[in-house]
Short mmCIF file of C-alpha atoms in Angstrom, two decimals:
data_model
loop_
_atom_site.label_atom_id
_atom_site.label_comp_id
_atom_site.label_asym_id
_atom_site.label_seq_id
_atom_site.Cartn_x
_atom_site.Cartn_y
_atom_site.Cartn_z
CA MET T 18 79.87 92.60 115.09
CA SER T 19 81.17 89.54 116.92
CA ALA T 20 84.34 89.41 118.98
CA VAL T 21 85.98 87.26 116.33
CA GLU T 22 85.06 89.64 113.50
CA HIS T 23 86.37 92.59 115.51
CA ALA T 24 89.62 90.77 116.30
CA VAL T 25 90.22 89.76 112.71
CA GLY T 26 89.48 93.29 111.53
CA THR T 27 89.19 94.54 107.98
CA ALA T 28 91.07 93.02 105.10
CA ASP T 29 93.59 95.83 104.82
CA ARG T 30 94.94 94.87 108.27
CA GLN T 31 95.43 91.18 107.46
CA ALA T 32 98.91 89.80 107.12
CA GLY T 33 98.21 88.36 103.66
CA VAL T 34 97.03 91.69 102.28
CA ARG T 35 100.12 93.42 103.67
CA ILE T 36 102.25 90.91 101.76
CA LEU T 37 100.24 91.52 98.57
CA ARG T 38 100.78 95.28 98.91
CA LEU T 39 104.53 94.75 98.59
CA ILE T 40 104.16 93.41 95.03
CA PRO T 41 102.75 96.60 93.41
CA GLN T 42 105.13 98.71 95.46
CA TYR T 43 108.16 96.83 94.14
CA LEU T 44 106.68 96.92 90.61
CA ALA T 45 106.19 100.68 90.93
CA LEU T 46 109.85 101.05 91.81
CA GLY T 47 110.76 99.01 88.72
CA TYR T 48 108.57 101.18 86.50
CA LEU T 49 110.20 104.30 87.95
CA VAL T 50 113.70 103.02 87.22
CA TYR T 51 112.78 102.06 83.65
CA SER T 52 111.12 105.44 83.10
CA ILE T 53 114.35 107.20 83.98
CA LEU T 54 116.56 104.86 81.95
CA LEU T 55 114.32 104.79 78.86
CA PHE T 56 113.42 108.47 78.71
CA PRO T 57 116.06 109.28 76.03
CA THR T 58 114.98 106.21 74.04
CA ILE T 59 111.33 107.29 74.19
CA LEU T 60 112.25 110.73 72.84
CA ALA T 61 114.38 109.21 70.07
CA SER T 62 111.61 106.87 68.93
CA ARG T 63 109.20 109.69 68.11
CA GLU T 64 110.44 109.94 64.50
CA TYR T 65 109.51 106.27 63.97
CA MET T 66 106.29 106.08 66.02
CA ALA T 67 103.15 108.25 65.95
CA THR T 68 103.16 110.85 68.69
CA TRP T 69 99.70 109.89 69.94
CA TRP T 70 100.85 106.30 70.43
CA THR T 71 104.02 107.30 72.30
CA VAL T 72 102.16 109.63 74.66
CA ILE T 73 99.24 107.29 75.38
CA CYS T 74 101.33 104.14 75.75
CA ALA T 75 104.04 105.72 77.89
CA ALA T 76 101.38 107.12 80.22
CA SER T 77 99.34 103.89 80.42
CA THR T 78 102.37 101.64 80.99
CA LEU T 79 105.19 103.49 82.72
CA GLY T 80 103.04 106.24 84.24
CA ALA T 81 100.34 103.89 85.51
CA GLY T 82 102.99 101.50 86.79
CA ILE T 83 104.59 104.23 88.90
CA LEU T 84 101.19 105.19 90.36
CA MET T 85 100.71 101.62 91.59
CA GLY T 86 103.02 102.40 94.50
CA PRO T 87 101.04 105.14 96.29
CA LEU T 88 97.67 103.72 95.21
CA SER T 89 98.44 100.36 96.86
CA TRP T 90 99.11 101.78 100.33
CA ARG T 91 95.47 101.31 101.28
CA GLY T 92 92.73 98.92 100.23
CA ASP T 93 91.84 95.26 100.08
CA THR T 94 92.73 92.50 97.61
CA ARG T 95 90.11 93.61 95.09
CA ARG T 96 91.52 97.15 95.02
CA LEU T 97 95.06 95.84 94.53
CA ARG T 98 93.91 93.75 91.55
CA MET T 99 92.22 96.75 89.95
CA ILE T 100 95.33 98.88 90.42
CA ALA T 101 97.60 96.24 88.85
CA ALA T 102 95.22 95.77 85.91
CA ILE T 103 95.85 99.33 84.63
CA PRO T 104 99.53 99.02 83.55
CA MET T 105 98.87 95.47 82.34
CA ALA T 106 96.03 96.66 80.12
CA GLY T 107 98.16 99.61 78.99
CA TYR T 108 100.94 97.28 77.84
CA LEU T 109 98.53 95.00 75.97
CA PHE T 110 97.03 98.08 74.30
CA ALA T 111 100.50 99.21 73.24
CA LEU T 112 101.22 95.83 71.67
CA ALA T 113 97.85 95.71 69.92
CA THR T 114 98.12 99.22 68.42
CA PHE T 115 101.81 99.12 67.54
CA GLY T 116 101.14 98.37 63.87
CA PHE T 117 98.97 101.48 63.48
CA ALA T 118 101.65 103.81 64.88
CA TRP T 119 104.92 102.51 63.34
CA ASN T 120 106.02 104.07 60.07
CA GLY T 121 107.67 100.82 58.94
CA VAL T 122 111.26 102.08 59.10
CA PRO T 123 113.64 99.99 61.28
CA LEU T 124 114.72 101.93 64.33
CA ASP T 125 118.27 103.24 64.15
CA ILE T 126 118.40 103.30 67.95
CA PRO T 127 120.93 101.15 69.86
CA ARG T 128 118.37 100.10 72.45
CA GLY T 129 115.55 99.56 69.97
CA LEU T 130 111.93 100.36 70.76
CA TRP T 131 111.45 101.38 74.42
CA LEU T 132 108.37 99.19 74.84
CA VAL T 133 110.28 95.90 74.54
CA HIS T 134 112.51 96.56 77.56
CA PHE T 135 110.06 95.86 80.41
CA PRO T 136 107.63 93.07 79.42
CA GLY T 137 108.35 91.31 82.73
CA LEU T 138 106.78 94.16 84.71
CA ALA T 139 103.58 93.91 82.68
CA VAL T 140 103.50 90.15 83.21
CA LEU T 141 103.95 90.56 86.97
CA ALA T 142 101.14 93.12 87.01
CA ALA T 143 98.98 90.52 85.25
CA GLY T 144 99.95 87.98 87.92
CA LEU T 145 98.51 90.26 90.59
CA ALA T 146 95.46 91.37 88.60
CA LEU T 147 94.33 88.04 87.15
CA ARG T 148 93.93 84.40 88.07
CA PRO T 149 97.05 82.28 87.42
CA ALA T 150 95.74 80.68 84.20
CA ALA T 151 94.87 84.09 82.72
CA ALA T 152 98.21 85.54 83.87
CA TYR T 153 100.12 82.75 82.10
CA ALA T 154 98.06 83.45 78.96
CA VAL T 155 99.08 87.12 79.17
CA LEU T 156 102.70 85.96 79.53
CA ILE T 157 102.49 84.11 76.23
CA VAL T 158 100.77 87.02 74.44
CA VAL T 159 103.32 89.50 75.75
CA GLY T 160 106.25 87.19 74.95
CA VAL T 161 105.13 86.63 71.38
CA GLY T 162 104.24 90.29 70.85
CA VAL T 163 107.50 91.66 72.27
CA GLY T 164 109.63 89.11 70.42
CA THR T 165 107.90 89.89 67.13
CA ILE T 166 108.05 93.67 67.54
CA SER T 167 111.67 93.56 68.61
CA HIS T 168 112.53 91.49 65.52
CA LEU T 169 110.63 93.75 63.12
CA THR T 170 111.87 97.10 64.42
CA ARG T 171 115.57 96.31 64.71
CA LEU T 172 118.08 96.82 61.92
CA GLU T 173 118.67 93.62 60.00
CA GLU T 174 122.22 93.17 61.29
CA LEU T 175 120.98 93.42 64.90
CA ARG T 176 118.14 90.93 64.61
CA SER T 177 118.11 87.64 66.54
CA PRO T 178 116.14 84.55 65.51
CA VAL T 179 112.55 85.46 66.34
CA ILE T 180 111.63 82.04 67.82
CA ALA T 181 114.67 82.03 70.09
CA SER T 182 113.94 85.60 71.17
CA ILE T 183 110.31 84.76 72.01
CA ALA T 184 111.28 81.60 73.89
CA TRP T 185 113.93 83.40 75.92
CA GLY T 186 111.54 86.23 76.83
CA ILE T 187 108.77 83.87 77.91
CA GLY T 188 111.13 81.65 79.89
CA PHE T 189 112.74 84.57 81.69
CA SER T 190 109.42 86.12 82.72
CA LEU T 191 107.98 82.70 83.60
CA ILE T 192 110.40 82.38 86.52
CA PHE T 193 109.29 85.59 88.17
CA LEU T 194 105.59 85.08 87.40
CA SER T 195 105.65 81.61 88.99
CA ALA T 196 107.34 83.00 92.09
CA GLU T 197 104.71 85.74 92.29
CA VAL T 198 101.83 83.26 91.94
CA MET T 199 103.28 81.16 94.76
CA ALA T 200 103.67 84.25 96.96
CA ILE T 201 100.05 85.28 96.33
CA ARG T 202 98.83 81.78 97.13
CA ALA T 203 100.89 81.76 100.32
CA ALA T 204 99.38 85.13 101.31
CA HIS T 205 95.83 83.86 100.78
CA THR T 206 96.63 80.66 102.67
CA LEU T 207 98.00 82.71 105.54
CA ASP T 208 94.80 84.73 105.82
CA ALA T 209 92.60 81.64 105.48
CA THR T 210 94.56 79.87 108.21
CA ARG T 211 94.37 82.94 110.41
CA ALA T 212 90.59 83.20 109.94
CA LYS T 213 90.17 79.49 110.64
CA ALA T 214 92.21 79.80 113.82
CA TYR T 215 89.99 82.66 115.02
CA GLU T 216 86.90 80.63 114.13
CA THR T 217 88.21 77.70 116.17
CA ALA T 218 89.03 80.02 119.05
CA ALA T 219 85.52 81.47 118.90
CA ALA T 220 83.99 77.98 118.94
CA THR T 221 86.08 77.12 122.00
CA ALA T 222 85.05 80.32 123.75
CA ALA T 223 81.38 79.66 122.91
CA SER T 224 81.67 76.14 124.34
CA GLN T 225 83.19 77.52 127.53
CA ALA T 226 80.42 80.15 127.71
CA ARG T 227 77.75 77.46 127.37
CA SER T 228 79.41 75.45 130.12
CA ALA T 229 79.51 78.52 132.38
CA GLU T 230 75.85 79.19 131.59
CA ARG T 231 74.91 75.64 132.57
CA ASP T 232 76.81 76.04 135.84
CA ARG T 233 75.00 79.33 136.50
CA PHE T 234 71.58 77.78 135.96
CA ASN T 235 72.55 74.75 138.03
CA ALA T 236 73.47 77.11 140.87
CA LEU T 237 70.23 79.02 140.36
CA THR T 238 68.23 75.79 140.54
CA HIS T 239 70.01 74.66 143.68
CA ASP T 240 69.99 77.98 145.52
CA THR T 241 66.46 79.21 144.72
CA VAL T 242 64.18 76.66 143.14
CA MET T 243 65.22 73.66 145.24
CA ALA T 244 65.33 75.79 148.39
CA THR T 245 61.77 76.96 147.73
CA LEU T 246 60.55 73.41 147.10
CA LEU T 247 62.17 72.19 150.31
CA LEU T 248 60.58 75.06 152.21
CA ALA T 249 57.21 74.17 150.70
CA ALA T 250 57.59 70.59 151.91
CA ARG T 251 58.39 71.71 155.44
CA ARG T 252 56.23 74.85 155.91
CA ASP T 253 52.98 74.69 154.03
CA GLN T 254 51.35 78.11 153.33
CA SER T 255 53.89 80.13 155.35
CA PRO T 256 54.90 83.79 154.69
CA ASP T 257 58.52 82.60 154.28
CA LEU T 258 57.40 80.31 151.48
CA ALA T 259 55.70 83.18 149.65
CA ARG T 260 58.79 85.39 149.92
CA SER T 261 61.04 82.54 148.80
CA ALA T 262 58.82 81.80 145.81
CA ASP T 263 58.78 85.49 144.79
CA ALA T 264 62.57 85.63 145.05
CA ALA T 265 62.93 82.46 142.98
CA LEU T 266 60.64 83.76 140.24
CA ALA T 267 62.52 87.09 140.16
CA ALA T 268 65.85 85.27 139.89
CA ILE T 269 64.55 83.10 137.05
CA ASP T 270 63.20 86.14 135.16
CA GLU T 271 66.47 87.99 135.59
CA ALA T 272 68.48 84.98 134.42
CA GLY T 273 66.26 84.70 131.35
CA GLY T 274 66.89 88.29 130.39
CA HIS T 275 63.37 89.63 131.05
CA VAL T 276 64.38 92.14 133.74
CA PRO T 277 66.18 95.35 132.77
CA SER T 278 69.65 95.82 134.16
CA ARG T 279 69.78 97.56 137.53
CA GLN T 280 70.90 101.17 137.23
CA ILE T 281 73.73 102.47 139.41
CA THR T 282 74.97 106.00 139.94
CA VAL T 283 78.25 107.29 138.55
CA PRO T 284 80.03 107.26 141.95
CA VAL T 285 79.07 103.61 142.40
CA ALA T 286 80.26 102.85 138.87
CA LEU T 287 83.61 104.50 139.63
CA THR T 288 83.87 102.36 142.77
CA HIS T 289 83.41 99.20 140.68
CA ILE T 290 86.13 100.25 138.22
CA ARG T 291 88.56 101.40 140.94
CA ALA T 292 88.07 98.11 142.79
CA ALA T 293 88.88 96.12 139.64
CA VAL T 294 92.02 98.21 139.07
CA ALA T 295 93.13 97.88 142.71
CA ILE T 296 92.88 94.08 142.56
CA VAL T 297 95.29 93.94 139.62
CA ASP T 298 97.64 96.78 140.59
CA PRO T 299 97.00 98.81 143.77
CA THR T 300 99.61 101.39 142.74
CA VAL T 301 97.62 102.59 139.73
CA VAL T 302 95.62 105.76 140.39
CA VAL T 303 92.32 106.06 138.53
CA THR T 304 91.65 109.57 137.27
CA ALA T 305 87.98 110.44 136.81
CA ARG T 306 86.25 113.25 134.93
CA VAL T 307 82.55 113.32 135.82
CA ASP T 308 79.95 115.65 134.31
CA ASP T 309 76.98 114.59 136.42
CA GLU T 310 77.30 112.49 139.57
CA ASN T 311 73.55 111.88 139.61
CA ALA T 312 73.63 110.16 136.22
CA THR T 313 73.12 106.40 136.13
CA CYS T 314 74.57 103.51 134.15
CA PRO T 315 73.49 99.87 133.72
CA GLU T 316 75.25 97.75 136.32
CA HIS T 317 76.02 94.95 133.88
CA ALA T 318 77.72 97.40 131.48
CA ILE T 319 79.93 98.80 134.26
CA THR T 320 80.73 95.27 135.42
CA ALA T 321 81.88 94.39 131.90
CA MET T 322 83.93 97.60 131.66
CA ALA T 323 85.60 96.90 135.02
CA ALA T 324 86.50 93.35 133.95
CA ALA T 325 87.87 94.55 130.60
CA THR T 326 89.90 97.25 132.37
CA ALA T 327 91.38 94.64 134.70
CA GLU T 328 92.33 92.47 131.73
CA ALA T 329 93.98 95.45 130.01
CA LEU T 330 96.07 96.09 133.15
CA ARG T 331 97.05 92.42 133.32
CA ASN T 332 98.26 92.68 129.71
CA VAL T 333 100.36 95.70 130.70
CA GLN T 334 101.98 93.70 133.50
CA ARG T 335 102.68 90.75 131.21
CA HIS T 336 103.82 92.43 128.02
CA ALA T 337 104.50 96.19 128.34
CA GLY T 338 107.86 95.83 130.09
CA ALA T 339 109.14 96.29 133.62
CA ASN T 340 109.55 100.07 133.35
CA ALA T 341 106.24 100.81 131.64
CA ALA T 342 104.09 103.52 133.21
CA VAL T 343 100.32 103.11 133.01
CA THR T 344 97.41 105.51 133.46
CA VAL T 345 93.71 104.76 133.82
CA THR T 346 91.22 107.52 133.02
CA VAL T 347 87.45 107.31 133.42
CA ILE T 348 85.23 109.84 131.65
CA THR T 349 81.46 110.00 132.16
CA ASP T 350 79.15 112.40 130.37
CA ASP T 351 75.73 112.53 128.74
CA ASP T 352 76.85 110.07 126.06
CA GLY T 353 77.93 107.33 128.46
CA CYS T 354 81.13 106.13 130.07
CA ARG T 355 84.64 105.61 128.76
CA VAL T 356 87.71 104.02 130.34
CA GLN T 357 91.12 104.56 128.76
CA VAL T 358 94.10 102.43 129.78
CA ARG T 359 97.33 103.82 128.37
CA ASP T 360 100.92 102.66 128.83
CA ASP T 361 104.28 103.77 127.40
CA GLY T 362 105.68 100.25 127.14
CA VAL T 363 107.18 98.29 124.27
CA GLY T 364 103.92 98.13 122.29
CA PHE T 365 103.00 95.48 119.75
CA ASP T 366 101.35 94.85 116.39
CA PRO T 367 97.67 93.95 117.12
CA SER T 368 97.39 92.00 113.85
CA GLN T 369 100.19 89.67 114.98
CA VAL T 370 98.49 88.52 118.19
CA PRO T 371 98.18 84.68 117.99
CA PRO T 372 94.60 83.36 117.74
CA SER T 373 95.18 81.24 120.85
CA ARG T 374 95.52 84.41 122.96
CA PHE T 375 92.09 85.31 124.34
CA GLY T 376 93.20 88.28 126.45
CA ILE T 377 92.32 90.87 123.81
CA ALA T 378 89.87 89.12 121.47
CA ALA T 379 87.66 87.57 124.17
CA SER T 380 88.31 89.27 127.51
CA ILE T 381 88.35 92.85 126.19
CA LEU T 382 86.87 93.16 122.68
CA GLY T 383 84.47 90.24 122.94
CA ARG T 384 83.29 91.11 126.44
CA MET T 385 82.40 94.69 125.46
CA HIS T 386 80.79 93.79 122.15
CA ARG T 387 78.38 91.51 124.00
CA VAL T 388 77.06 94.57 125.86
CA ASP T 389 74.47 96.77 124.14
CA GLY T 390 76.18 100.07 123.49
CA GLY T 391 79.55 98.58 124.42
CA ALA T 392 82.72 98.73 122.34
CA ALA T 393 86.47 98.47 122.75
CA HIS T 394 89.47 99.43 120.66
CA VAL T 395 93.13 98.55 121.02
CA ALA T 396 95.74 100.82 119.40
CA SER T 397 99.42 99.99 119.64
CA GLU T 398 102.71 100.32 117.77
CA ARG T 399 106.03 98.75 118.54
CA GLY T 400 108.05 101.10 120.71
CA ARG T 401 105.13 103.51 121.22
CA GLY T 402 103.06 101.87 123.91
CA THR T 403 99.44 100.75 123.89
CA THR T 404 96.09 102.47 124.39
CA VAL T 405 92.93 100.51 125.20
CA ASP T 406 89.62 102.38 124.95
CA ILE T 407 86.66 100.72 126.66
CA VAL T 408 83.35 102.46 125.95
CA TRP T 409 79.70 102.18 126.85
CA THR T 410 77.42 104.52 124.91
CA ARG T 411 74.04 105.46 126.27
CA THR T 412 71.15 104.34 124.06
CA ALA T 413 67.45 105.08 124.07
CA VAL T 414 66.55 101.37 124.11
CA PRO T 415 66.46 99.68 127.56
CA VAL T 416 69.33 97.25 127.97
CA ASP T 417 68.67 93.72 129.17
CA VAL T 418 71.02 91.87 131.48
CA ARG T 419 71.41 89.02 128.99
CA ARG T 420 70.66 88.90 125.27
#
């Protein structure tokens, strides 16, 4: 997983998906209200409608609509569409099977048939479940079906002109469906823009990394290769030349990633991390829990962990608040090494961090995900502080300095 993919996260954490979740939750509330209001009407309609139709249709429309609320708390866009499709399909089924269940007697009920009171909810469910063109087609089908059924089932003195009733129903629902379609498009645009911004940020970071790599190799060429060549020009066949050439070859191999990372003991690793913490904030005390002081860790992994820890502390100083208390805990065991930076500051919503901010995405998450066995996780809530876990897990495969 790249730093950008880790920073963007799964779909259920995206801003657009959070907006889309509000639609089925509001629809579920509407279905609940209509269920309460129409319950007497549903009971009264049983002498005009077949019992099987009333039970099945009430469950597949009102019941399924209420369930949209809790079912939409988790999941991605595809899951939300599937959830919304259930009450939509239930309403279309009710319209299609109405003729088989009605006994043909006009309903002597002031409110009329219960089904015709909430066509807008079914249309809005279609707007979430289907593409806009298909949702507008469902709007027309529902409008015509509801207008026709309402006209047929009412007493003659209560009937309105069927064309006017259909037109009014379609026009009324059209307003809300169009607003929903625009909201869904805005949510998708928001996520696409967010992903593009992260992609641009990643490209910028990669360009900076390539520039840093060129500078590193330029320094390597100047400090080792050129020095060896100059020594060769001045001291032919000398022991110093041989040592310089060996050192240059070793440096080139290490830079190319052919030499395994140097292993350091746990006490040395703790020294690296404590030094990084002291540079940022000398007042912070690093607490360590060590299982085996003779264990070793790759130096490059500890260097990355120390740098990520320092960046986490800098974020605390910048954003946690003046009175925030911070703790740094280092745990080493047979599985590897873990650093936890925890503060009780103001906290934040990780999904709302602007793409232009590299402190988390690049300097913490990205840095650790470039290390074999490395990982990082940032957990925070507004008003509840922030916890940054920086982890290196021991693996059986030798780790190279550079991949």
